[in-house]
């Protein structure tokens, strides 16, 4: 399992940082989803059910992409604002996500980045001077 460090969020706003550093394990993706649900459950006021599911889905996509295409490790940071939840995933690869034609028959994906952009109010890719990038998505609360 990966190492996780969690800061307890405060009432209206808060932040949690989760290090996902396993060997591309599906368990680590499940852990990221579970940690996200726990983070959302502790927020006051609570997040609407559909908004929470959208946040969990975006976390799953961005963490999966970071583990699969970004070097096998990532840091997930969730930040709650009064009107939104920011999902940020940092990985060691400098390559930005790209839109692909979805594979409808072979099961090799291609849906994720388009879906993230559809669910999020904004998405950004920030390249770090030390290498790698952070992919962020701001979703409505």
mmCIF file of C-alpha atoms in Angstrom:
data_model
loop_
_atom_site.group_PDB
_atom_site.id
_atom_site.type_symbol
_atom_site.label_atom_id
_atom_site.label_comp_id
_atom_site.label_asym_id
_atom_site.label_seq_id
_atom_site.Cartn_x
_atom_site.Cartn_y
_atom_site.Cartn_z
ATOM 1 C CA UNK A 1 0.000 0.000 0.000
ATOM 2 C CA UNK A 2 1.041 3.592 -0.526
ATOM 3 C CA UNK A 3 1.853 6.029 2.192
ATOM 4 C CA UNK A 4 -0.977 8.320 3.177
ATOM 5 C CA UNK A 5 -0.896 11.443 5.273
ATOM 6 C CA UNK A 6 -4.178 13.184 5.915
ATOM 7 C CA UNK A 7 -4.874 16.612 7.389
ATOM 8 C CA UNK A 8 -8.334 16.874 8.963
ATOM 9 C CA UNK A 9 -10.330 19.514 7.090
ATOM 10 C CA UNK A 10 -11.906 22.434 8.893
ATOM 11 C CA UNK A 11 -15.570 23.315 8.639
ATOM 12 C CA UNK A 12 -16.128 25.133 5.347
ATOM 13 C CA UNK A 13 -12.765 24.674 3.707
ATOM 14 C CA UNK A 14 -9.911 22.233 4.066
ATOM 15 C CA UNK A 15 -7.126 20.333 2.393
ATOM 16 C CA UNK A 16 -6.013 16.720 2.325
ATOM 17 C CA UNK A 17 -2.800 15.437 0.743
ATOM 18 C CA UNK A 18 -2.485 11.769 -0.199
ATOM 19 C CA UNK A 19 0.735 10.190 -1.450
ATOM 20 C CA UNK A 20 -0.111 7.393 -3.865
ATOM 21 C CA UNK A 21 3.166 5.588 -4.341
ATOM 22 C CA UNK A 22 2.480 1.930 -4.942
ATOM 23 C CA UNK A 23 3.424 -0.215 -7.898
ATOM 24 C CA UNK A 24 0.535 0.880 -10.131
ATOM 25 C CA UNK A 25 -1.808 -1.115 -7.957
ATOM 26 C CA UNK A 26 -5.538 -0.888 -8.433
ATOM 27 C CA UNK A 27 -5.702 -0.962 -4.620
ATOM 28 C CA UNK A 28 -3.969 2.423 -4.516
ATOM 29 C CA UNK A 29 -6.617 3.850 -6.839
ATOM 30 C CA UNK A 30 -9.290 2.408 -4.562
ATOM 31 C CA UNK A 31 -7.522 3.916 -1.557
ATOM 32 C CA UNK A 32 -7.479 7.319 -3.281
ATOM 33 C CA UNK A 33 -11.227 7.052 -3.931
ATOM 34 C CA UNK A 34 -11.916 5.977 -0.334
ATOM 35 C CA UNK A 35 -9.770 8.803 1.061
ATOM 36 C CA UNK A 36 -11.613 11.256 -1.192
ATOM 37 C CA UNK A 37 -14.989 10.031 0.072
ATOM 38 C CA UNK A 38 -13.751 10.399 3.657
ATOM 39 C CA UNK A 39 -12.565 13.934 2.946
ATOM 40 C CA UNK A 40 -15.902 14.871 1.372
ATOM 41 C CA UNK A 41 -17.877 13.279 4.233
ATOM 42 C CA UNK A 42 -16.101 15.506 6.787
ATOM 43 C CA UNK A 43 -16.899 18.782 5.025
ATOM 44 C CA UNK A 44 -19.468 21.126 6.521
ATOM 45 C CA UNK A 45 -21.670 22.027 4.797
ATOM 46 C CA UNK A 46 -21.736 18.702 3.013
ATOM 47 C CA UNK A 47 -21.182 18.271 -0.694
ATOM 48 C CA UNK A 48 -24.199 17.340 -2.828
ATOM 49 C CA UNK A 49 -24.319 13.615 -3.653
ATOM 50 C CA UNK A 50 -23.821 13.986 -7.422
ATOM 51 C CA UNK A 51 -21.063 16.576 -6.943
ATOM 52 C CA UNK A 52 -19.277 14.189 -4.587
ATOM 53 C CA UNK A 53 -19.540 11.322 -7.078
ATOM 54 C CA UNK A 54 -18.121 13.590 -9.786
ATOM 55 C CA UNK A 55 -15.155 14.476 -7.538
ATOM 56 C CA UNK A 56 -14.493 10.778 -6.823
ATOM 57 C CA UNK A 57 -14.688 9.981 -10.549
ATOM 58 C CA UNK A 58 -12.210 12.751 -11.426
ATOM 59 C CA UNK A 59 -9.855 11.558 -8.660
ATOM 60 C CA UNK A 60 -10.036 8.035 -10.042
ATOM 61 C CA UNK A 61 -9.265 9.189 -13.586
ATOM 62 C CA UNK A 62 -6.420 11.558 -12.704
ATOM 63 C CA UNK A 63 -4.750 9.109 -10.278
ATOM 64 C CA UNK A 64 -5.113 6.237 -12.747
ATOM 65 C CA UNK A 65 -3.571 8.341 -15.529
ATOM 66 C CA UNK A 66 -0.718 9.481 -13.276
ATOM 67 C CA UNK A 67 0.071 5.910 -12.236
ATOM 68 C CA UNK A 68 -0.261 4.544 -15.776
ATOM 69 C CA UNK A 69 1.367 7.334 -17.791
ATOM 70 C CA UNK A 70 3.119 9.618 -15.298
ATOM 71 C CA UNK A 71 5.773 7.465 -13.714
ATOM 72 C CA UNK A 72 3.967 5.154 -11.297
ATOM 73 C CA UNK A 73 3.681 7.540 -8.359
ATOM 74 C CA UNK A 74 1.662 10.637 -7.654
ATOM 75 C CA UNK A 75 0.516 13.007 -4.958
ATOM 76 C CA UNK A 76 -3.199 13.724 -4.761
ATOM 77 C CA UNK A 77 -4.247 16.965 -3.092
ATOM 78 C CA UNK A 78 -7.892 17.802 -2.428
ATOM 79 C CA UNK A 79 -8.865 21.324 -1.458
ATOM 80 C CA UNK A 80 -12.359 22.436 -0.472
ATOM 81 C CA UNK A 81 -13.502 25.976 -1.153
ATOM 82 C CA UNK A 82 -16.892 27.491 -0.325
ATOM 83 C CA UNK A 83 -18.141 26.848 -3.867
ATOM 84 C CA UNK A 84 -15.872 24.122 -5.233
ATOM 85 C CA UNK A 85 -13.524 21.189 -4.726
ATOM 86 C CA UNK A 86 -10.097 21.242 -6.365
ATOM 87 C CA UNK A 87 -8.508 17.922 -7.299
ATOM 88 C CA UNK A 88 -4.758 18.171 -8.014
ATOM 89 C CA UNK A 89 -2.519 15.282 -8.995
ATOM 90 C CA UNK A 90 1.239 15.746 -9.220
ATOM 91 C CA UNK A 91 3.422 13.198 -11.023
ATOM 92 C CA UNK A 92 7.021 13.064 -12.297
ATOM 93 C CA UNK A 93 6.197 13.083 -16.032
ATOM 94 C CA UNK A 94 6.451 16.374 -17.945
ATOM 95 C CA UNK A 95 3.983 15.153 -20.587
ATOM 96 C CA UNK A 96 0.528 16.736 -20.319
ATOM 97 C CA UNK A 97 -2.661 14.688 -20.609
ATOM 98 C CA UNK A 98 -3.948 14.422 -24.136
ATOM 99 C CA UNK A 99 -7.298 13.856 -25.707
ATOM 100 C CA UNK A 100 -7.476 10.579 -27.592
ATOM 101 C CA UNK A 101 -10.086 8.975 -29.762
ATOM 102 C CA UNK A 102 -11.884 6.581 -27.395
ATOM 103 C CA UNK A 103 -11.302 2.887 -28.062
ATOM 104 C CA UNK A 104 -14.819 1.475 -28.257
ATOM 105 C CA UNK A 105 -13.737 -2.100 -28.959
ATOM 106 C CA UNK A 106 -10.275 -2.804 -27.541
ATOM 107 C CA UNK A 107 -10.741 -1.459 -24.041
ATOM 108 C CA UNK A 108 -7.616 0.713 -24.081
ATOM 109 C CA UNK A 109 -9.431 3.819 -22.851
ATOM 110 C CA UNK A 110 -9.395 7.300 -24.267
ATOM 111 C CA UNK A 111 -12.417 8.593 -22.356
ATOM 112 C CA UNK A 112 -10.795 10.009 -19.214
ATOM 113 C CA UNK A 113 -9.351 13.404 -20.097
ATOM 114 C CA UNK A 114 -12.447 14.423 -22.061
ATOM 115 C CA UNK A 115 -14.653 13.332 -19.154
ATOM 116 C CA UNK A 116 -12.544 15.279 -16.630
ATOM 117 C CA UNK A 117 -12.817 18.401 -18.791
ATOM 118 C CA UNK A 118 -16.577 17.912 -19.099
ATOM 119 C CA UNK A 119 -17.149 17.532 -15.333
ATOM 120 C CA UNK A 120 -14.775 20.278 -14.203
ATOM 121 C CA UNK A 121 -15.397 24.015 -14.275
ATOM 122 C CA UNK A 122 -11.724 24.454 -15.174
ATOM 123 C CA UNK A 123 -8.695 22.230 -15.718
ATOM 124 C CA UNK A 124 -5.057 23.279 -15.693
ATOM 125 C CA UNK A 125 -1.703 21.626 -16.260
ATOM 126 C CA UNK A 126 1.212 23.262 -14.451
ATOM 127 C CA UNK A 127 4.749 22.217 -15.309
ATOM 128 C CA UNK A 128 7.134 22.225 -12.353
ATOM 129 C CA UNK A 129 10.673 23.587 -12.562
ATOM 130 C CA UNK A 130 11.963 20.436 -10.865
ATOM 131 C CA UNK A 131 10.304 18.270 -13.528
ATOM 132 C CA UNK A 132 6.904 16.704 -13.718
ATOM 133 C CA UNK A 133 3.552 18.399 -13.654
ATOM 134 C CA UNK A 134 0.413 19.007 -11.638
ATOM 135 C CA UNK A 135 -2.958 18.403 -13.262
ATOM 136 C CA UNK A 136 -5.788 20.243 -11.481
ATOM 137 C CA UNK A 137 -9.547 20.192 -11.910
ATOM 138 C CA UNK A 138 -11.981 22.487 -10.110
ATOM 139 C CA UNK A 139 -15.418 20.966 -9.656
ATOM 140 C CA UNK A 140 -18.595 22.562 -8.324
ATOM 141 C CA UNK A 141 -19.480 21.805 -4.729
#
